[in-house]
């Protein structure tokens, strides 16, 4: 089993990749806009070049999505590790147990010292800092993807409308060709049956004129069919881009919701820890310091975070995350386990919160 990359290395890779991703997306959207406005008619070689660019965007998008998912899962895993460490504080070390044989007061004093010496608060603050950084990246990319999606969708709607009118024109040409050919055939059938030589020559001239018109319209129809097929190839490629951007917007929405709920969870753990071991530390967390997770922090500042209320929402957010990122989702047993085991804990440590 491979070792999970660090959050910092994943974020560095995502931060570099997003520059390439946005450049590719902007170039694709610009091409779609030019195609819609100017009716550009690139040859097959140009089409292959553009297809390569659109495919490069799709590949970069999937890679970027994977990095985001792995970072969110990594933060969840680190939260579980902090929770496990906190849960371990309910037990006693061998030294503490030995001391308890002589003095229970001294035993709990040693236990309290061990709890305070653990850098739990610092780790939670680091988790909140990472959550803020990741939430900022998700929010900014969602805004960019939404702008690209809206612009590309408008252009694609215009292009689809153009092709629909082209298809209508093809049908009109087909019917007109059929009509002219029928008239020409009628003229041909009448030659030699009615009138004299002069009348026959006149009908032959009419037949030739009708046939020439039919051939010209048929040629134009064939040209329009080629153009329609060419546009269909581009439309398929353009629609794939729009669907990809829409998918990414939905993914960012899901990640933003999960990050928000996970942040509430971390804040509750932090609150319980600083209340019991480091009074006054609550002031280290403000909306100004963590602007991208300001929503949960606002609730934290107003003491409005309720552990029992978070459980169902977190379960729902985790379920959505599992569907979109099966490779990084927790197992069912891990997801259902309490974030901290509240049974058999010493009275000095209180955390009324179960992870669900």
JSON list of N, CA and C in Angstrom, two decimals, residues 171-237:
[
{"chain": "A", "resi": 171, "resn": "UNK", "atom": "N", "xyz": [-33.31, 20.34, -45.75]},
{"chain": "A", "resi": 171, "resn": "UNK", "atom": "CA", "xyz": [-34.58, 19.71, -46.04]},
{"chain": "A", "resi": 171, "resn": "UNK", "atom": "C", "xyz": [-35.35, 20.48, -47.11]},
{"chain": "A", "resi": 172, "resn": "UNK", "atom": "N", "xyz": [-35.31, 21.80, -47.03]},
{"chain": "A", "resi": 172, "resn": "UNK", "atom": "CA", "xyz": [-35.97, 22.62, -48.05]},
{"chain": "A", "resi": 172, "resn": "UNK", "atom": "C", "xyz": [-35.33, 22.39, -49.41]},
{"chain": "A", "resi": 173, "resn": "UNK", "atom": "N", "xyz": [-34.01, 22.32, -49.46]},
{"chain": "A", "resi": 173, "resn": "UNK", "atom": "CA", "xyz": [-33.30, 22.07, -50.72]},
{"chain": "A", "resi": 173, "resn": "UNK", "atom": "C", "xyz": [-33.65, 20.70, -51.29]},
{"chain": "A", "resi": 174, "resn": "UNK", "atom": "N", "xyz": [-33.76, 19.71, -50.41]},
{"chain": "A", "resi": 174, "resn": "UNK", "atom": "CA", "xyz": [-34.10, 18.37, -50.87]},
{"chain": "A", "resi": 174, "resn": "UNK", "atom": "C", "xyz": [-35.49, 18.35, -51.51]},
{"chain": "A", "resi": 175, "resn": "UNK", "atom": "N", "xyz": [-36.42, 18.99, -50.86]},
{"chain": "A", "resi": 175, "resn": "UNK", "atom": "CA", "xyz": [-37.78, 19.03, -51.40]},
{"chain": "A", "resi": 175, "resn": "UNK", "atom": "C", "xyz": [-37.83, 19.82, -52.70]},
{"chain": "A", "resi": 176, "resn": "UNK", "atom": "N", "xyz": [-37.06, 20.92, -52.78]},
{"chain": "A", "resi": 176, "resn": "UNK", "atom": "CA", "xyz": [-37.03, 21.73, -54.00]},
{"chain": "A", "resi": 176, "resn": "UNK", "atom": "C", "xyz": [-36.41, 20.95, -55.15]},
{"chain": "A", "resi": 177, "resn": "UNK", "atom": "N", "xyz": [-35.35, 20.21, -54.87]},
{"chain": "A", "resi": 177, "resn": "UNK", "atom": "CA", "xyz": [-34.71, 19.38, -55.89]},
{"chain": "A", "resi": 177, "resn": "UNK", "atom": "C", "xyz": [-35.67, 18.32, -56.41]},
{"chain": "A", "resi": 178, "resn": "UNK", "atom": "N", "xyz": [-36.37, 17.69, -55.49]},
{"chain": "A", "resi": 178, "resn": "UNK", "atom": "CA", "xyz": [-37.34, 16.67, -55.86]},
{"chain": "A", "resi": 178, "resn": "UNK", "atom": "C", "xyz": [-38.44, 17.27, -56.75]},
{"chain": "A", "resi": 179, "resn": "UNK", "atom": "N", "xyz": [-38.89, 18.47, -56.39]},
{"chain": "A", "resi": 179, "resn": "UNK", "atom": "CA", "xyz": [-39.93, 19.14, -57.17]},
{"chain": "A", "resi": 179, "resn": "UNK", "atom": "C", "xyz": [-39.46, 19.48, -58.58]},
{"chain": "A", "resi": 180, "resn": "UNK", "atom": "N", "xyz": [-38.25, 20.03, -58.70]},
{"chain": "A", "resi": 180, "resn": "UNK", "atom": "CA", "xyz": [-37.72, 20.41, -60.01]},
{"chain": "A", "resi": 180, "resn": "UNK", "atom": "C", "xyz": [-37.48, 19.19, -60.89]},
{"chain": "A", "resi": 181, "resn": "UNK", "atom": "N", "xyz": [-36.96, 18.12, -60.29]},
{"chain": "A", "resi": 181, "resn": "UNK", "atom": "CA", "xyz": [-36.75, 16.89, -61.06]},
{"chain": "A", "resi": 181, "resn": "UNK", "atom": "C", "xyz": [-38.07, 16.32, -61.57]},
{"chain": "A", "resi": 182, "resn": "UNK", "atom": "N", "xyz": [-39.11, 16.43, -60.76]},
{"chain": "A", "resi": 182, "resn": "UNK", "atom": "CA", "xyz": [-40.42, 15.94, -61.18]},
{"chain": "A", "resi": 182, "resn": "UNK", "atom": "C", "xyz": [-40.95, 16.77, -62.36]},
{"chain": "A", "resi": 183, "resn": "UNK", "atom": "N", "xyz": [-40.78, 18.08, -62.30]},
{"chain": "A", "resi": 183, "resn": "UNK", "atom": "CA", "xyz": [-41.22, 18.95, -63.39]},
{"chain": "A", "resi": 183, "resn": "UNK", "atom": "C", "xyz": [-40.44, 18.66, -64.66]},
{"chain": "A", "resi": 184, "resn": "UNK", "atom": "N", "xyz": [-39.12, 18.45, -64.50]},
{"chain": "A", "resi": 184, "resn": "UNK", "atom": "CA", "xyz": [-38.28, 18.16, -65.67]},
{"chain": "A", "resi": 184, "resn": "UNK", "atom": "C", "xyz": [-38.71, 16.85, -66.31]},
{"chain": "A", "resi": 185, "resn": "UNK", "atom": "N", "xyz": [-39.05, 15.87, -65.47]},
{"chain": "A", "resi": 185, "resn": "UNK", "atom": "CA", "xyz": [-39.48, 14.58, -65.99]},
{"chain": "A", "resi": 185, "resn": "UNK", "atom": "C", "xyz": [-40.82, 14.71, -66.72]},
{"chain": "A", "resi": 186, "resn": "UNK", "atom": "N", "xyz": [-41.69, 15.57, -66.20]},
{"chain": "A", "resi": 186, "resn": "UNK", "atom": "CA", "xyz": [-42.99, 15.81, -66.86]},
{"chain": "A", "resi": 186, "resn": "UNK", "atom": "C", "xyz": [-42.79, 16.43, -68.23]},
{"chain": "A", "resi": 187, "resn": "UNK", "atom": "N", "xyz": [-41.88, 17.43, -68.32]},
{"chain": "A", "resi": 187, "resn": "UNK", "atom": "CA", "xyz": [-41.59, 18.06, -69.61]},
{"chain": "A", "resi": 187, "resn": "UNK", "atom": "C", "xyz": [-41.04, 17.04, -70.59]},
{"chain": "A", "resi": 188, "resn": "UNK", "atom": "N", "xyz": [-40.17, 16.19, -70.10]},
{"chain": "A", "resi": 188, "resn": "UNK", "atom": "CA", "xyz": [-39.58, 15.18, -70.97]},
{"chain": "A", "resi": 188, "resn": "UNK", "atom": "C", "xyz": [-40.64, 14.22, -71.51]},
{"chain": "A", "resi": 189, "resn": "UNK", "atom": "N", "xyz": [-41.63, 13.88, -70.70]},
{"chain": "A", "resi": 189, "resn": "UNK", "atom": "CA", "xyz": [-42.68, 12.96, -71.13]},
{"chain": "A", "resi": 189, "resn": "UNK", "atom": "C", "xyz": [-43.62, 13.57, -72.17]},
{"chain": "A", "resi": 190, "resn": "UNK", "atom": "N", "xyz": [-43.72, 14.90, -72.19]},
{"chain": "A", "resi": 190, "resn": "UNK", "atom": "CA", "xyz": [-44.62, 15.54, -73.12]},
{"chain": "A", "resi": 190, "resn": "UNK", "atom": "C", "xyz": [-44.00, 15.81, -74.49]},
{"chain": "A", "resi": 191, "resn": "UNK", "atom": "N", "xyz": [-42.67, 15.76, -74.55]},
{"chain": "A", "resi": 191, "resn": "UNK", "atom": "CA", "xyz": [-42.01, 16.03, -75.82]},
{"chain": "A", "resi": 191, "resn": "UNK", "atom": "C", "xyz": [-42.38, 14.94, -76.83]},
{"chain": "A", "resi": 192, "resn": "UNK", "atom": "N", "xyz": [-42.83, 15.35, -77.99]},
{"chain": "A", "resi": 192, "resn": "UNK", "atom": "CA", "xyz": [-43.21, 14.44, -79.06]},
{"chain": "A", "resi": 192, "resn": "UNK", "atom": "C", "xyz": [-44.66, 14.03, -79.02]},
{"chain": "A", "resi": 193, "resn": "UNK", "atom": "N", "xyz": [-45.36, 14.41, -77.93]},
{"chain": "A", "resi": 193, "resn": "UNK", "atom": "CA", "xyz": [-46.76, 14.04, -77.82]},
{"chain": "A", "resi": 193, "resn": "UNK", "atom": "C", "xyz": [-47.69, 15.20, -78.16]},
{"chain": "A", "resi": 194, "resn": "UNK", "atom": "N", "xyz": [-47.25, 16.40, -77.86]},
{"chain": "A", "resi": 194, "resn": "UNK", "atom": "CA", "xyz": [-48.11, 17.56, -78.07]},
{"chain": "A", "resi": 194, "resn": "UNK", "atom": "C", "xyz": [-47.37, 18.60, -78.91]},
{"chain": "A", "resi": 195, "resn": "UNK", "atom": "N", "xyz": [-48.14, 19.27, -79.80]},
{"chain": "A", "resi": 195, "resn": "UNK", "atom": "CA", "xyz": [-47.61, 20.37, -80.61]},
{"chain": "A", "resi": 195, "resn": "UNK", "atom": "C", "xyz": [-46.64, 19.93, -81.68]},
{"chain": "A", "resi": 196, "resn": "UNK", "atom": "N", "xyz": [-45.99, 20.97, -82.26]},
{"chain": "A", "resi": 196, "resn": "UNK", "atom": "CA", "xyz": [-45.04, 20.69, -83.32]},
{"chain": "A", "resi": 196, "resn": "UNK", "atom": "C", "xyz": [-43.62, 20.76, -82.82]},
{"chain": "A", "resi": 197, "resn": "UNK", "atom": "N", "xyz": [-42.71, 20.85, -83.81]},
{"chain": "A", "resi": 197, "resn": "UNK", "atom": "CA", "xyz": [-41.28, 20.83, -83.48]},
{"chain": "A", "resi": 197, "resn": "UNK", "atom": "C", "xyz": [-40.89, 22.01, -82.60]},
{"chain": "A", "resi": 198, "resn": "UNK", "atom": "N", "xyz": [-41.43, 23.19, -82.87]},
{"chain": "A", "resi": 198, "resn": "UNK", "atom": "CA", "xyz": [-41.10, 24.38, -82.08]},
{"chain": "A", "resi": 198, "resn": "UNK", "atom": "C", "xyz": [-41.52, 24.20, -80.62]},
{"chain": "A", "resi": 199, "resn": "UNK", "atom": "N", "xyz": [-42.71, 23.59, -80.45]},
{"chain": "A", "resi": 199, "resn": "UNK", "atom": "CA", "xyz": [-43.20, 23.35, -79.08]},
{"chain": "A", "resi": 199, "resn": "UNK", "atom": "C", "xyz": [-42.32, 22.33, -78.38]},
{"chain": "A", "resi": 200, "resn": "UNK", "atom": "N", "xyz": [-41.85, 21.32, -79.12]},
{"chain": "A", "resi": 200, "resn": "UNK", "atom": "CA", "xyz": [-40.97, 20.33, -78.53]},
{"chain": "A", "resi": 200, "resn": "UNK", "atom": "C", "xyz": [-39.64, 20.95, -78.07]},
{"chain": "A", "resi": 201, "resn": "UNK", "atom": "N", "xyz": [-39.12, 21.82, -78.92]},
{"chain": "A", "resi": 201, "resn": "UNK", "atom": "CA", "xyz": [-37.85, 22.49, -78.58]},
{"chain": "A", "resi": 201, "resn": "UNK", "atom": "C", "xyz": [-38.02, 23.37, -77.33]},
{"chain": "A", "resi": 202, "resn": "UNK", "atom": "N", "xyz": [-39.19, 24.05, -77.24]},
{"chain": "A", "resi": 202, "resn": "UNK", "atom": "CA", "xyz": [-39.43, 24.90, -76.07]},
{"chain": "A", "resi": 202, "resn": "UNK", "atom": "C", "xyz": [-39.49, 24.06, -74.79]},
{"chain": "A", "resi": 203, "resn": "UNK", "atom": "N", "xyz": [-40.20, 22.91, -74.84]},
{"chain": "A", "resi": 203, "resn": "UNK", "atom": "CA", "xyz": [-40.32, 22.05, -73.67]},
{"chain": "A", "resi": 203, "resn": "UNK", "atom": "C", "xyz": [-38.97, 21.43, -73.29]},
{"chain": "A", "resi": 204, "resn": "UNK", "atom": "N", "xyz": [-38.15, 21.12, -74.31]},
{"chain": "A", "resi": 204, "resn": "UNK", "atom": "CA", "xyz": [-36.81, 20.58, -74.05]},
{"chain": "A", "resi": 204, "resn": "UNK", "atom": "C", "xyz": [-35.96, 21.62, -73.34]},
{"chain": "A", "resi": 205, "resn": "UNK", "atom": "N", "xyz": [-36.08, 22.88, -73.75]},
{"chain": "A", "resi": 205, "resn": "UNK", "atom": "CA", "xyz": [-35.33, 23.95, -73.12]},
{"chain": "A", "resi": 205, "resn": "UNK", "atom": "C", "xyz": [-35.77, 24.12, -71.66]},
{"chain": "A", "resi": 206, "resn": "UNK", "atom": "N", "xyz": [-37.08, 24.04, -71.44]},
{"chain": "A", "resi": 206, "resn": "UNK", "atom": "CA", "xyz": [-37.60, 24.13, -70.07]},
{"chain": "A", "resi": 206, "resn": "UNK", "atom": "C", "xyz": [-37.09, 22.97, -69.22]},
{"chain": "A", "resi": 207, "resn": "UNK", "atom": "N", "xyz": [-37.07, 21.78, -69.85]},
{"chain": "A", "resi": 207, "resn": "UNK", "atom": "CA", "xyz": [-36.58, 20.59, -69.11]},
{"chain": "A", "resi": 207, "resn": "UNK", "atom": "C", "xyz": [-35.14, 20.77, -68.68]},
{"chain": "A", "resi": 208, "resn": "UNK", "atom": "N", "xyz": [-34.29, 21.27, -69.63]},
{"chain": "A", "resi": 208, "resn": "UNK", "atom": "CA", "xyz": [-32.88, 21.48, -69.33]},
{"chain": "A", "resi": 208, "resn": "UNK", "atom": "C", "xyz": [-32.70, 22.52, -68.22]},
{"chain": "A", "resi": 209, "resn": "UNK", "atom": "N", "xyz": [-33.50, 23.57, -68.28]},
{"chain": "A", "resi": 209, "resn": "UNK", "atom": "CA", "xyz": [-33.41, 24.62, -67.26]},
{"chain": "A", "resi": 209, "resn": "UNK", "atom": "C", "xyz": [-33.78, 24.08, -65.88]},
{"chain": "A", "resi": 210, "resn": "UNK", "atom": "N", "xyz": [-34.88, 23.32, -65.85]},
{"chain": "A", "resi": 210, "resn": "UNK", "atom": "CA", "xyz": [-35.32, 22.72, -64.58]},
{"chain": "A", "resi": 210, "resn": "UNK", "atom": "C", "xyz": [-34.28, 21.75, -64.03]},
{"chain": "A", "resi": 211, "resn": "UNK", "atom": "N", "xyz": [-33.69, 20.95, -64.95]},
{"chain": "A", "resi": 211, "resn": "UNK", "atom": "CA", "xyz": [-32.68, 19.99, -64.52]},
{"chain": "A", "resi": 211, "resn": "UNK", "atom": "C", "xyz": [-31.44, 20.69, -64.00]},
{"chain": "A", "resi": 212, "resn": "UNK", "atom": "N", "xyz": [-31.05, 21.79, -64.66]},
{"chain": "A", "resi": 212, "resn": "UNK", "atom": "CA", "xyz": [-29.88, 22.55, -64.22]},
{"chain": "A", "resi": 212, "resn": "UNK", "atom": "C", "xyz": [-30.11, 23.14, -62.83]},
{"chain": "A", "resi": 213, "resn": "UNK", "atom": "N", "xyz": [-31.32, 23.68, -62.62]},
{"chain": "A", "resi": 213, "resn": "UNK", "atom": "CA", "xyz": [-31.65, 24.24, -61.32]},
{"chain": "A", "resi": 213, "resn": "UNK", "atom": "C", "xyz": [-31.63, 23.15, -60.24]},
{"chain": "A", "resi": 214, "resn": "UNK", "atom": "N", "xyz": [-32.19, 21.99, -60.58]},
{"chain": "A", "resi": 214, "resn": "UNK", "atom": "CA", "xyz": [-32.21, 20.88, -59.63]},
{"chain": "A", "resi": 214, "resn": "UNK", "atom": "C", "xyz": [-30.79, 20.42, -59.28]},
{"chain": "A", "resi": 215, "resn": "UNK", "atom": "N", "xyz": [-29.92, 20.34, -60.30]},
{"chain": "A", "resi": 215, "resn": "UNK", "atom": "CA", "xyz": [-28.53, 19.93, -60.05]},
{"chain": "A", "resi": 215, "resn": "UNK", "atom": "C", "xyz": [-27.79, 20.93, -59.18]},
{"chain": "A", "resi": 216, "resn": "UNK", "atom": "N", "xyz": [-28.03, 22.24, -59.43]},
{"chain": "A", "resi": 216, "resn": "UNK", "atom": "CA", "xyz": [-27.37, 23.27, -58.65]},
{"chain": "A", "resi": 216, "resn": "UNK", "atom": "C", "xyz": [-27.81, 23.22, -57.19]},
{"chain": "A", "resi": 217, "resn": "UNK", "atom": "N", "xyz": [-29.12, 23.07, -56.97]},
{"chain": "A", "resi": 217, "resn": "UNK", "atom": "CA", "xyz": [-29.63, 23.00, -55.59]},
{"chain": "A", "resi": 217, "resn": "UNK", "atom": "C", "xyz": [-29.13, 21.73, -54.91]},
{"chain": "A", "resi": 218, "resn": "UNK", "atom": "N", "xyz": [-29.06, 20.63, -55.67]},
{"chain": "A", "resi": 218, "resn": "UNK", "atom": "CA", "xyz": [-28.56, 19.37, -55.11]},
{"chain": "A", "resi": 218, "resn": "UNK", "atom": "C", "xyz": [-27.10, 19.51, -54.69]},
{"chain": "A", "resi": 219, "resn": "UNK", "atom": "N", "xyz": [-26.33, 20.24, -55.51]},
{"chain": "A", "resi": 219, "resn": "UNK", "atom": "CA", "xyz": [-24.92, 20.47, -55.17]},
{"chain": "A", "resi": 219, "resn": "UNK", "atom": "C", "xyz": [-24.80, 21.31, -53.90]},
{"chain": "A", "resi": 220, "resn": "UNK", "atom": "N", "xyz": [-25.65, 22.34, -53.80]},
{"chain": "A", "resi": 220, "resn": "UNK", "atom": "CA", "xyz": [-25.65, 23.18, -52.60]},
{"chain": "A", "resi": 220, "resn": "UNK", "atom": "C", "xyz": [-26.08, 22.36, -51.38]},
{"chain": "A", "resi": 221, "resn": "UNK", "atom": "N", "xyz": [-27.05, 21.47, -51.58]},
{"chain": "A", "resi": 221, "resn": "UNK", "atom": "CA", "xyz": [-27.52, 20.61, -50.50]},
{"chain": "A", "resi": 221, "resn": "UNK", "atom": "C", "xyz": [-26.39, 19.71, -50.00]},
{"chain": "A", "resi": 222, "resn": "UNK", "atom": "N", "xyz": [-25.63, 19.16, -50.93]},
{"chain": "A", "resi": 222, "resn": "UNK", "atom": "CA", "xyz": [-24.53, 18.28, -50.55]},
{"chain": "A", "resi": 222, "resn": "UNK", "atom": "C", "xyz": [-23.48, 19.05, -49.75]},
{"chain": "A", "resi": 223, "resn": "UNK", "atom": "N", "xyz": [-23.20, 20.29, -50.19]},
{"chain": "A", "resi": 223, "resn": "UNK", "atom": "CA", "xyz": [-22.25, 21.14, -49.47]},
{"chain": "A", "resi": 223, "resn": "UNK", "atom": "C", "xyz": [-22.75, 21.44, -48.05]},
{"chain": "A", "resi": 224, "resn": "UNK", "atom": "N", "xyz": [-24.05, 21.71, -47.93]},
{"chain": "A", "resi": 224, "resn": "UNK", "atom": "CA", "xyz": [-24.62, 21.98, -46.61]},
{"chain": "A", "resi": 224, "resn": "UNK", "atom": "C", "xyz": [-24.58, 20.73, -45.73]},
{"chain": "A", "resi": 225, "resn": "UNK", "atom": "N", "xyz": [-24.75, 19.56, -46.33]},
{"chain": "A", "resi": 225, "resn": "UNK", "atom": "CA", "xyz": [-24.67, 18.32, -45.54]},
{"chain": "A", "resi": 225, "resn": "UNK", "atom": "C", "xyz": [-23.26, 18.14, -44.97]},
{"chain": "A", "resi": 226, "resn": "UNK", "atom": "N", "xyz": [-22.25, 18.41, -45.79]},
{"chain": "A", "resi": 226, "resn": "UNK", "atom": "CA", "xyz": [-20.87, 18.32, -45.31]},
{"chain": "A", "resi": 226, "resn": "UNK", "atom": "C", "xyz": [-20.65, 19.30, -44.16]},
{"chain": "A", "resi": 227, "resn": "UNK", "atom": "N", "xyz": [-21.16, 20.53, -44.33]},
{"chain": "A", "resi": 227, "resn": "UNK", "atom": "CA", "xyz": [-21.01, 21.54, -43.28]},
{"chain": "A", "resi": 227, "resn": "UNK", "atom": "C", "xyz": [-21.74, 21.11, -42.01]},
{"chain": "A", "resi": 228, "resn": "UNK", "atom": "N", "xyz": [-22.92, 20.51, -42.15]},
{"chain": "A", "resi": 228, "resn": "UNK", "atom": "CA", "xyz": [-23.69, 20.05, -41.00]},
{"chain": "A", "resi": 228, "resn": "UNK", "atom": "C", "xyz": [-22.94, 18.96, -40.25]},
{"chain": "A", "resi": 229, "resn": "UNK", "atom": "N", "xyz": [-22.36, 18.03, -40.99]},
{"chain": "A", "resi": 229, "resn": "UNK", "atom": "CA", "xyz": [-21.60, 16.94, -40.37]},
{"chain": "A", "resi": 229, "resn": "UNK", "atom": "C", "xyz": [-20.36, 17.49, -39.66]},
{"chain": "A", "resi": 230, "resn": "UNK", "atom": "N", "xyz": [-19.71, 18.47, -40.30]},
{"chain": "A", "resi": 230, "resn": "UNK", "atom": "CA", "xyz": [-18.53, 19.09, -39.69]},
{"chain": "A", "resi": 230, "resn": "UNK", "atom": "C", "xyz": [-18.91, 19.78, -38.38]},
{"chain": "A", "resi": 231, "resn": "UNK", "atom": "N", "xyz": [-20.01, 20.52, -38.41]},
{"chain": "A", "resi": 231, "resn": "UNK", "atom": "CA", "xyz": [-20.47, 21.22, -37.21]},
{"chain": "A", "resi": 231, "resn": "UNK", "atom": "C", "xyz": [-20.87, 20.23, -36.12]},
{"chain": "A", "resi": 232, "resn": "UNK", "atom": "N", "xyz": [-21.43, 19.10, -36.52]},
{"chain": "A", "resi": 232, "resn": "UNK", "atom": "CA", "xyz": [-21.83, 18.10, -35.53]},
{"chain": "A", "resi": 232, "resn": "UNK", "atom": "C", "xyz": [-20.62, 17.57, -34.77]},
{"chain": "A", "resi": 233, "resn": "UNK", "atom": "N", "xyz": [-19.51, 17.38, -35.47]},
{"chain": "A", "resi": 233, "resn": "UNK", "atom": "CA", "xyz": [-18.30, 16.91, -34.80]},
{"chain": "A", "resi": 233, "resn": "UNK", "atom": "C", "xyz": [-17.85, 17.92, -33.75]},
{"chain": "A", "resi": 234, "resn": "UNK", "atom": "N", "xyz": [-17.86, 19.19, -34.12]},
{"chain": "A", "resi": 234, "resn": "UNK", "atom": "CA", "xyz": [-17.44, 20.23, -33.19]},
{"chain": "A", "resi": 234, "resn": "UNK", "atom": "C", "xyz": [-18.42, 20.36, -32.03]},
{"chain": "A", "resi": 235, "resn": "UNK", "atom": "N", "xyz": [-19.71, 20.28, -32.34]},
{"chain": "A", "resi": 235, "resn": "UNK", "atom": "CA", "xyz": [-20.73, 20.40, -31.28]},
{"chain": "A", "resi": 235, "resn": "UNK", "atom": "C", "xyz": [-20.55, 19.31, -30.24]},
{"chain": "A", "resi": 236, "resn": "UNK", "atom": "N", "xyz": [-20.27, 18.09, -30.68]},
{"chain": "A", "resi": 236, "resn": "UNK", "atom": "CA", "xyz": [-20.03, 16.99, -29.74]},
{"chain": "A", "resi": 236, "resn": "UNK", "atom": "C", "xyz": [-18.87, 17.31, -28.82]},
{"chain": "A", "resi": 237, "resn": "UNK", "atom": "N", "xyz": [-17.80, 17.85, -29.40]},
{"chain": "A", "resi": 237, "resn": "UNK", "atom": "CA", "xyz": [-16.62, 18.22, -28.62]},
{"chain": "A", "resi": 237, "resn": "UNK", "atom": "C", "xyz": [-16.93, 19.37, -27.66]}
]
